[in-house]
Amino acid sequence: MTDPTPPTILPASGRPADEVLADLTAKRSDDVRWADGRTFALVFDGGEDVRAVAEEAARLYLHENALNTLAFPSLGSIQSEICAWTADLLHGPEAAGFLTSGGTESILCAVLAARDRALAERGVTEPELVLPISAHAAFHKGAHMFGLRTRTIPVTDAWTTDLDAMADAVGSNTALVVASAPQYPQGIVDPVPEVAAMAADVGASCHVDACMGGFVLPFAEMDGRATQPWDFRVDGVTSISADLHKLGYAPKGVSVILHRTRRLRRYQTFDFDGWLAGRYITPNMQGTRSGLPMAAAWAVLQYLGVDGYRRLVRATLETADRIRAGVSAIDGLMVLGEPIHHLLAMSADPAEQDEATRIEPFSLGEAMASRGWHLDRQGPPPSLHMTVSAGNAKAVDEFVTDLTEAADEVRGGAAGETAQYATLE
Ligand SMILES: Cc1ncc(COP(=O)(O)O)c(C=O)c1O
């Protein structure tokens, strides 16, 4: 249990380090226990050895600041090397990019770059962002922050963007069109070639959000689990985000944003020369920038190499397949759509009309939580979301057994509570 009466003011005198660290350890007691493989998403565990490498690299770079890469040239080279390796994986021979603090920041950078490109190249003063309703909320955040109007497109029965509706929405004011590889809610890859072609037709940018898939899909393809083209091999794709702190197995705070060319990358940077402290150039939303996640990501990428990622991706996808098979074997429960990678959502089977045997997904989520599993509740439609990663492989048998048992327990019961990502307090 967390301390019921936390201090409301800073102690007048400092406390012994061991006491402070013991308190911090105690604070964690109610947090999810991700290391035992029972948490889906939030933490991505590549295994003890990967963690050890990341932790050593993090210790080396705990205090370094990437705000000034002239002072820390090592961080400049870490950034450009990671971007080059990622560009190679995503088949962008001329692609150039930066590291950001995460998927949201990469997406914000893509939105800003697209807006500024539309203004500079086409004189668009009322820019619009066209995106399917499945695209991550960070795009709406970007539109809100940078003054773009959003045009949200419905999805088809297969949970991919409705291309006809998208074609109707794309026009002369379009600055950015979005596709995901895969989208988060149901884990499905959008039809990127068609979306990118629509953007190219009007001279707009097309961003592929591969925050989830960027370090999975390339290795899945090497193992013969290809999806339709989605990366820089597709004409018209102008930028891609890929998160190292998700399935790249780096600690939190690092993502890659790549633009097809250096010229396109220029629209993302901020270069200001009117300040008493001199010229101020930043590549993303941050000022001071921790070197820790950048260096840890560099170390993890080097430590794993292509064969290490292939091994982790194989374990991840086999685990996701077993979970999908387990879900499908439970009466009244179904996987939404046909995801083939590491994300999935389970929901009540609409064919199950009988109130007495129906399974309410959120009640199932509560029953699983009481068994120590963390699954995000989402909707519409009410469903349980799972982002599977290699760390879940060790618990998959137990998961399927518990899910079957929990489904029987809640069958015919009332709906459970929905859950939010976070409160603002
Ligand atoms: C597809 C997709 N894009 C973007 C993001 C945002 O990433 P972050 O939470 O690192 O900001 C997520 C997060 O889950 C995601 O699933």
Coordinates of C-alpha atoms and ligand atoms in Angstrom, one line a residue:
M1 CA 0.0 0.0 0.0
T2 CA 1.2 3.5 -0.7
D3 CA 1.8 5.9 2.2
P4 CA -1.7 7.2 3.2
T5 CA -0.3 10.5 4.5
P6 CA 2.3 11.7 2.0
P7 CA 4.3 14.7 3.1
T8 CA 2.9 18.0 1.7
I9 CA 6.1 20.0 2.1
L10 CA 9.7 19.3 1.4
P11 CA 11.6 18.1 4.5
A12 CA 13.4 21.0 6.3
S13 CA 16.6 18.9 6.4
G14 CA 17.6 16.3 3.9
R15 CA 17.1 12.6 4.7
P16 CA 19.5 9.7 4.5
A17 CA 19.7 8.3 1.0
D18 CA 18.9 4.7 2.0
E19 CA 15.7 5.9 3.8
V20 CA 14.6 8.0 0.8
L21 CA 15.2 5.1 -1.6
A22 CA 13.4 2.7 0.6
D23 CA 10.4 5.1 0.6
L24 CA 10.6 5.3 -3.2
T25 CA 10.6 1.5 -3.4
A26 CA 7.6 1.3 -1.1
K27 CA 5.7 3.8 -3.3
R28 CA 5.9 1.3 -6.2
S29 CA 4.0 -1.4 -4.3
D30 CA 0.7 -0.7 -6.0
D31 CA 2.2 -0.3 -9.5
V32 CA 1.6 -3.0 -12.1
R33 CA 4.2 -5.8 -11.9
W34 CA 5.3 -5.7 -15.6
A35 CA 8.4 -7.9 -15.1
D36 CA 6.3 -11.0 -14.6
G37 CA 4.7 -10.6 -18.1
R38 CA 1.2 -9.8 -16.9
T39 CA 1.0 -6.2 -18.2
F40 CA 0.1 -5.5 -21.8
A41 CA 1.5 -2.2 -23.2
L42 CA 2.9 0.5 -21.0
V43 CA 6.2 -1.4 -20.5
F44 CA 7.9 -3.5 -23.1
D45 CA 10.3 -6.0 -21.7
G46 CA 13.1 -7.4 -23.9
G47 CA 14.3 -9.6 -21.1
E48 CA 16.8 -9.3 -18.2
D49 CA 19.9 -9.0 -20.5
V50 CA 18.4 -6.3 -22.6
R51 CA 17.4 -4.4 -19.5
A52 CA 20.9 -4.7 -18.1
V53 CA 22.4 -3.2 -21.2
A54 CA 19.9 -0.3 -21.2
E55 CA 20.5 0.3 -17.5
E56 CA 24.3 0.5 -17.9
A57 CA 24.0 2.9 -20.8
A58 CA 21.4 4.9 -18.9
R59 CA 23.9 5.2 -16.0
L60 CA 26.5 6.5 -18.4
Y61 CA 24.2 9.2 -19.8
L62 CA 22.0 10.0 -16.8
H63 CA 23.2 13.6 -16.7
E64 CA 24.0 14.5 -20.3
N65 CA 22.1 17.1 -22.2
A66 CA 21.4 16.8 -26.0
L67 CA 20.3 20.4 -26.2
N68 CA 23.8 21.3 -27.3
T69 CA 25.4 18.6 -29.4
L70 CA 28.5 20.7 -29.8
A71 CA 29.0 20.2 -26.1
F72 CA 27.9 16.6 -26.3
P73 CA 29.0 15.4 -29.8
S74 CA 28.5 11.9 -28.7
L75 CA 24.7 12.6 -28.5
G76 CA 24.8 14.1 -32.0
S77 CA 26.3 11.0 -33.4
I78 CA 24.0 8.7 -31.4
Q79 CA 21.1 10.6 -32.9
S80 CA 22.3 10.4 -36.4
E81 CA 23.3 6.8 -36.2
I82 CA 20.0 5.7 -34.8
C83 CA 18.2 7.7 -37.5
A84 CA 20.4 6.1 -40.2
W85 CA 19.8 2.5 -38.9
T86 CA 16.0 3.2 -38.8
A87 CA 16.0 4.7 -42.2
D88 CA 17.7 1.6 -43.5
L89 CA 15.1 -0.7 -41.9
L90 CA 12.3 1.4 -43.3
H91 CA 13.8 1.5 -46.8
G92 CA 14.4 5.3 -46.9
P93 CA 17.8 5.7 -48.6
E94 CA 17.6 9.5 -48.4
A95 CA 15.5 9.7 -45.2
A96 CA 16.7 12.0 -42.4
G97 CA 15.2 12.6 -39.0
F98 CA 15.7 13.2 -35.3
L99 CA 15.1 11.5 -32.0
T100 CA 12.1 12.7 -29.9
S101 CA 10.8 11.9 -26.5
G102 CA 8.2 9.5 -27.7
G103 CA 5.4 8.8 -30.2
T104 CA 3.4 11.8 -29.3
E105 CA 6.3 14.2 -29.9
S106 CA 7.2 12.5 -33.2
I107 CA 3.6 12.9 -34.3
L108 CA 3.5 16.6 -33.2
C109 CA 6.7 17.1 -35.3
A110 CA 5.1 15.5 -38.3
V111 CA 2.0 17.7 -38.0
L112 CA 4.0 20.9 -37.7
A113 CA 6.3 20.0 -40.6
A114 CA 3.3 19.2 -42.8
R115 CA 1.6 22.5 -41.9
D116 CA 4.7 24.5 -42.7
R117 CA 5.4 22.6 -45.9
A118 CA 1.8 23.2 -47.1
L119 CA 2.2 26.9 -46.4
A120 CA 5.6 27.2 -48.0
E121 CA 5.0 25.0 -51.1
R122 CA 1.3 25.5 -51.8
G123 CA 0.3 28.7 -49.9
V124 CA -2.2 26.8 -47.7
T125 CA -3.3 29.2 -45.0
E126 CA -6.2 27.1 -43.6
P127 CA -4.5 23.7 -43.3
E128 CA -6.4 20.5 -42.7
L129 CA -5.4 17.2 -41.3
V130 CA -7.2 14.2 -42.7
L131 CA -7.1 11.1 -40.5
P132 CA -9.1 7.9 -39.8
I133 CA -10.9 7.7 -36.5
S134 CA -8.5 4.9 -35.6
A135 CA -5.4 7.2 -35.7
H136 CA -3.8 8.1 -32.5
A137 CA -5.2 11.0 -30.4
A138 CA -1.8 12.7 -30.7
F139 CA -2.7 13.9 -34.2
H140 CA -5.7 15.7 -32.7
K141 CA -3.4 17.2 -30.1
G142 CA -1.1 18.4 -32.9
A143 CA -4.0 19.9 -34.8
H144 CA -5.1 21.7 -31.7
M145 CA -1.7 23.0 -30.9
F146 CA -0.7 24.1 -34.4
G147 CA -4.0 25.3 -35.7
L148 CA -5.1 22.7 -38.2
R149 CA -8.7 21.7 -38.9
T150 CA -9.2 17.9 -38.5
R151 CA -11.3 15.9 -40.9
T152 CA -11.9 12.6 -39.3
I153 CA -12.7 9.6 -41.5
P154 CA -14.7 6.5 -40.5
V155 CA -13.2 3.0 -40.7
T156 CA -14.5 0.1 -42.6
D157 CA -15.7 -3.2 -41.2
A158 CA -12.1 -4.3 -41.4
W159 CA -11.1 -1.3 -39.1
T160 CA -9.0 0.3 -41.8
T161 CA -9.6 3.8 -43.1
D162 CA -12.6 4.2 -45.4
L163 CA -10.9 5.2 -48.7
D164 CA -13.9 6.7 -50.4
A165 CA -14.6 9.0 -47.4
M166 CA -11.0 9.9 -47.3
A167 CA -10.9 10.8 -51.0
D168 CA -13.9 13.1 -50.4
A169 CA -12.1 14.8 -47.6
V170 CA -8.7 15.3 -49.2
G171 CA -8.4 18.6 -51.2
S172 CA -6.5 21.8 -51.8
N173 CA -6.4 22.7 -48.0
T174 CA -5.0 19.3 -47.0
A175 CA -1.7 19.6 -45.3
L176 CA -1.4 16.1 -43.9
V177 CA -3.0 12.7 -44.5
V178 CA -2.5 9.9 -41.9
A179 CA -2.2 6.2 -42.0
S180 CA -1.0 3.8 -39.3
A181 CA 1.1 0.7 -39.4
P182 CA -0.6 -0.6 -37.4
Q183 CA -3.3 1.6 -35.8
Y184 CA -3.5 1.2 -32.0
P185 CA -7.2 0.3 -31.2
Q186 CA -7.5 -3.0 -33.3
G187 CA -3.9 -3.4 -34.4
I188 CA -4.6 -3.3 -38.2
V189 CA -2.4 -1.8 -40.8
D190 CA -4.0 0.9 -43.0
P191 CA -3.9 0.7 -46.8
V192 CA -0.9 3.0 -47.0
P193 CA -0.3 3.0 -50.8
E194 CA -3.8 4.3 -51.4
V195 CA -3.7 6.9 -48.7
A196 CA -0.2 8.1 -49.7
A197 CA -1.4 8.4 -53.4
M198 CA -4.3 10.6 -52.3
A199 CA -2.0 12.9 -50.4
A200 CA 0.5 13.1 -53.3
D201 CA -2.2 14.0 -55.7
V202 CA -2.8 17.3 -53.9
G203 CA 0.8 17.8 -53.0
A204 CA 0.2 17.1 -49.3
S205 CA 2.3 15.2 -46.8
C206 CA 1.5 11.7 -45.8
H207 CA 2.6 10.5 -42.3
V208 CA 2.7 6.8 -41.5
D209 CA 2.4 6.3 -37.7
A210 CA 4.5 3.3 -37.1
C211 CA 5.0 4.1 -33.4
M212 CA 3.9 0.6 -32.6
G213 CA 5.0 -1.2 -35.8
G214 CA 8.3 0.5 -36.7
F215 CA 10.5 -2.0 -34.9
V216 CA 8.2 -5.0 -35.5
L217 CA 7.0 -5.0 -39.1
P218 CA 10.5 -4.9 -40.7
F219 CA 11.5 -8.0 -38.7
A220 CA 8.2 -9.7 -39.2
E221 CA 8.6 -9.2 -42.9
M222 CA 12.1 -10.8 -42.8
D223 CA 10.4 -13.8 -41.1
G224 CA 7.8 -14.1 -43.9
R225 CA 5.0 -12.3 -42.1
A226 CA 4.6 -9.5 -44.6
T227 CA 1.8 -7.0 -44.7
Q228 CA 1.0 -4.7 -47.6
P229 CA 3.7 -2.0 -48.3
W230 CA 3.7 0.7 -45.7
D231 CA 7.2 2.2 -45.4
F232 CA 9.3 4.5 -47.6
R233 CA 9.0 2.0 -50.4
V234 CA 5.5 3.5 -50.9
D235 CA 5.6 6.6 -53.1
G236 CA 4.0 9.6 -51.4
V237 CA 4.9 8.6 -47.8
T238 CA 6.7 11.7 -46.5
S239 CA 7.3 10.9 -42.9
I240 CA 7.2 7.9 -40.5
S241 CA 7.3 7.7 -36.7
A242 CA 8.8 4.6 -35.0
D243 CA 9.0 4.3 -31.2
L244 CA 12.1 2.9 -29.7
H245 CA 10.6 3.0 -26.2
K246 CA 7.9 0.5 -27.3
L247 CA 8.9 -2.5 -29.3
G248 CA 12.4 -1.2 -29.8
Y249 CA 12.8 -2.3 -26.1
A250 CA 14.6 1.0 -25.0
P251 CA 13.5 2.7 -21.8
K252 CA 10.9 5.4 -21.9
G253 CA 11.6 8.7 -23.7
V254 CA 12.7 7.9 -27.2
S255 CA 11.2 7.7 -30.6
V256 CA 12.4 8.3 -34.2
I257 CA 10.8 10.7 -36.6
L258 CA 12.0 10.3 -40.2
H259 CA 11.3 12.4 -43.2
R260 CA 11.7 11.1 -46.7
T261 CA 14.5 13.7 -47.5
R262 CA 16.6 16.2 -45.7
R263 CA 14.7 18.9 -47.5
L264 CA 11.4 17.7 -46.0
R265 CA 13.0 17.4 -42.5
R266 CA 13.8 21.1 -42.6
Y267 CA 10.1 22.0 -42.0
Q268 CA 10.3 20.4 -38.6
T269 CA 13.2 22.4 -37.1
F270 CA 13.0 25.7 -35.2
D271 CA 15.8 28.1 -36.0
F272 CA 15.6 31.4 -34.1
D273 CA 18.1 34.2 -34.2
G274 CA 16.5 37.0 -32.3
W275 CA 17.4 36.3 -28.7
L276 CA 19.9 37.9 -26.4
A277 CA 21.4 34.5 -25.7
G278 CA 22.1 33.9 -29.4
R279 CA 20.9 31.7 -32.1
Y280 CA 18.6 28.9 -30.8
I281 CA 18.0 25.9 -33.0
T282 CA 16.0 22.9 -31.8
P283 CA 14.9 19.8 -33.9
N284 CA 11.8 19.0 -31.9
M285 CA 9.5 20.3 -29.1
Q286 CA 12.1 20.1 -26.3
G287 CA 14.8 22.5 -25.1
T288 CA 16.9 20.6 -22.7
R289 CA 16.9 17.0 -23.8
S290 CA 18.0 14.0 -21.7
G291 CA 20.8 12.0 -23.2
L292 CA 19.7 9.0 -21.2
P293 CA 17.0 7.5 -23.4
M294 CA 19.0 8.2 -26.6
A295 CA 22.1 6.4 -25.3
A296 CA 20.1 3.6 -23.9
A297 CA 18.3 3.1 -27.2
W298 CA 21.6 3.2 -29.0
A299 CA 23.0 0.5 -26.7
V300 CA 19.9 -1.7 -27.0
L301 CA 19.8 -1.5 -30.8
Q302 CA 23.5 -2.4 -31.0
Y303 CA 23.1 -5.2 -28.4
L304 CA 20.1 -6.8 -30.1
G305 CA 21.1 -6.3 -33.8
V306 CA 18.8 -7.6 -36.5
D307 CA 18.9 -11.2 -35.3
G308 CA 18.0 -10.1 -31.7
Y309 CA 15.0 -8.2 -32.9
R310 CA 13.9 -11.0 -35.1
R311 CA 14.0 -13.4 -32.1
L312 CA 12.0 -10.9 -30.0
V313 CA 9.5 -10.3 -32.7
R314 CA 9.0 -14.0 -33.3
A315 CA 8.3 -14.6 -29.6
T316 CA 6.0 -11.6 -29.6
L317 CA 4.0 -12.6 -32.7
E318 CA 3.7 -16.3 -31.6
T319 CA 2.4 -15.1 -28.2
A320 CA -0.1 -12.8 -29.9
D321 CA -1.2 -15.7 -32.1
R322 CA -1.8 -17.9 -29.1
I323 CA -3.8 -15.2 -27.4
R324 CA -5.9 -14.7 -30.5
A325 CA -6.5 -18.4 -30.7
G326 CA -7.4 -18.5 -27.0
V327 CA -9.9 -15.6 -27.4
S328 CA -11.5 -17.2 -30.4
A329 CA -12.0 -20.4 -28.5
I330 CA -14.1 -18.7 -25.8
D331 CA -17.8 -18.6 -26.6
G332 CA -19.1 -15.1 -26.8
L333 CA -15.7 -13.5 -27.2
M334 CA -14.0 -12.4 -30.4
V335 CA -11.0 -10.6 -31.7
L336 CA -11.9 -7.4 -33.6
G337 CA -10.9 -7.6 -37.3
E338 CA -7.9 -9.6 -38.4
P339 CA -4.8 -8.2 -36.8
I340 CA -1.7 -10.2 -37.7
H341 CA 0.9 -8.5 -35.6
H342 CA 1.2 -7.7 -31.9
L343 CA -1.9 -5.7 -31.1
L344 CA -5.4 -6.9 -30.7
A345 CA -8.7 -6.0 -29.2
M346 CA -11.2 -8.5 -27.8
S347 CA -14.9 -7.8 -27.6
A348 CA -18.3 -9.4 -27.1
D349 CA -19.3 -11.4 -30.1
P350 CA -22.3 -9.6 -31.6
A351 CA -23.7 -12.9 -32.6
E352 CA -24.2 -13.7 -29.0
Q353 CA -27.6 -12.2 -28.3
D354 CA -28.5 -14.1 -25.1
E355 CA -28.2 -11.7 -22.1
A356 CA -27.6 -14.7 -19.9
T357 CA -24.5 -15.9 -21.6
R358 CA -23.1 -12.6 -23.0
I359 CA -19.7 -11.4 -21.9
E360 CA -19.3 -7.8 -21.1
P361 CA -15.7 -6.8 -22.0
F362 CA -15.2 -4.4 -19.2
S363 CA -16.4 -6.9 -16.6
L364 CA -14.0 -9.3 -18.1
G365 CA -11.3 -6.7 -17.7
E366 CA -12.1 -6.4 -14.0
A367 CA -12.1 -10.1 -13.5
M368 CA -8.7 -10.3 -15.2
A369 CA -7.4 -7.4 -13.1
S370 CA -8.4 -9.3 -10.0
R371 CA -6.2 -12.1 -11.3
G372 CA -3.2 -9.7 -11.7
W373 CA -3.5 -8.9 -15.4
H374 CA -3.4 -5.4 -16.8
L375 CA -5.4 -4.9 -20.0
D376 CA -6.5 -1.5 -21.2
R377 CA -10.3 -1.0 -21.5
Q378 CA -11.2 1.0 -24.6
G379 CA -14.1 1.8 -26.9
P380 CA -16.2 2.2 -28.9
P381 CA -16.9 -0.6 -29.2
P382 CA -16.3 -1.7 -25.6
S383 CA -13.3 -3.9 -25.8
L384 CA -10.1 -5.0 -24.1
H385 CA -6.9 -3.9 -25.7
M386 CA -3.7 -5.8 -25.7
T387 CA -0.3 -4.8 -26.9
V388 CA 1.8 -7.9 -26.8
S389 CA 5.5 -7.8 -26.5
A390 CA 8.3 -10.4 -25.9
G391 CA 8.0 -10.1 -22.1
N392 CA 4.5 -11.5 -22.2
A393 CA 5.6 -14.8 -23.8
K394 CA 6.5 -16.4 -20.5
A395 CA 2.9 -15.9 -19.1
V396 CA 0.9 -16.8 -22.2
D397 CA -0.4 -20.2 -21.0
E398 CA -1.5 -18.8 -17.7
F399 CA -3.1 -15.9 -19.5
V400 CA -5.3 -18.1 -21.7
T401 CA -6.3 -20.3 -18.7
D402 CA -7.2 -17.2 -16.6
L403 CA -9.1 -15.6 -19.5
T404 CA -11.2 -18.7 -20.0
E405 CA -11.9 -18.9 -16.3
A406 CA -12.7 -15.2 -16.0
A407 CA -15.0 -15.3 -19.0
D408 CA -17.0 -18.1 -17.3
E409 CA -17.1 -16.0 -14.2
V410 CA -18.5 -12.9 -15.8
R411 CA -20.8 -14.5 -18.4
G412 CA -24.2 -13.1 -18.2
G413 CA -23.2 -10.4 -15.6
A414 CA -23.5 -6.6 -15.8
A415 CA -21.2 -4.3 -17.6
G416 CA -18.0 -3.3 -15.8
E417 CA -16.5 0.1 -15.4
T418 CA -14.7 1.7 -18.2
A419 CA -11.2 3.0 -17.3
Q420 CA -9.3 6.1 -18.3
Y421 CA -5.7 6.4 -19.2
A422 CA -5.0 8.9 -16.5
T423 CA -6.7 11.6 -14.3
L424 CA -5.4 15.1 -14.4
E425 CA -5.0 15.4 -10.6
Ligands
LIG1 C1 0.0 3.9 -32.9 C2 0.5 4.8 -31.9 N1 0.9 6.0 -32.2 C3 1.4 6.9 -31.3 C4 1.4 6.6 -29.9 C5 1.8 7.6 -28.9 O1 3.0 7.2 -28.3 P1 3.6 7.8 -27.0 O2 2.6 7.3 -25.9 O3 4.9 7.3 -26.9 O4 3.5 9.3 -27.0 C6 0.9 5.3 -29.5 C7 0.9 5.0 -28.1 O5 0.4 3.9 -27.7 C8 0.5 4.4 -30.5 O6 0.0 3.2 -30.2

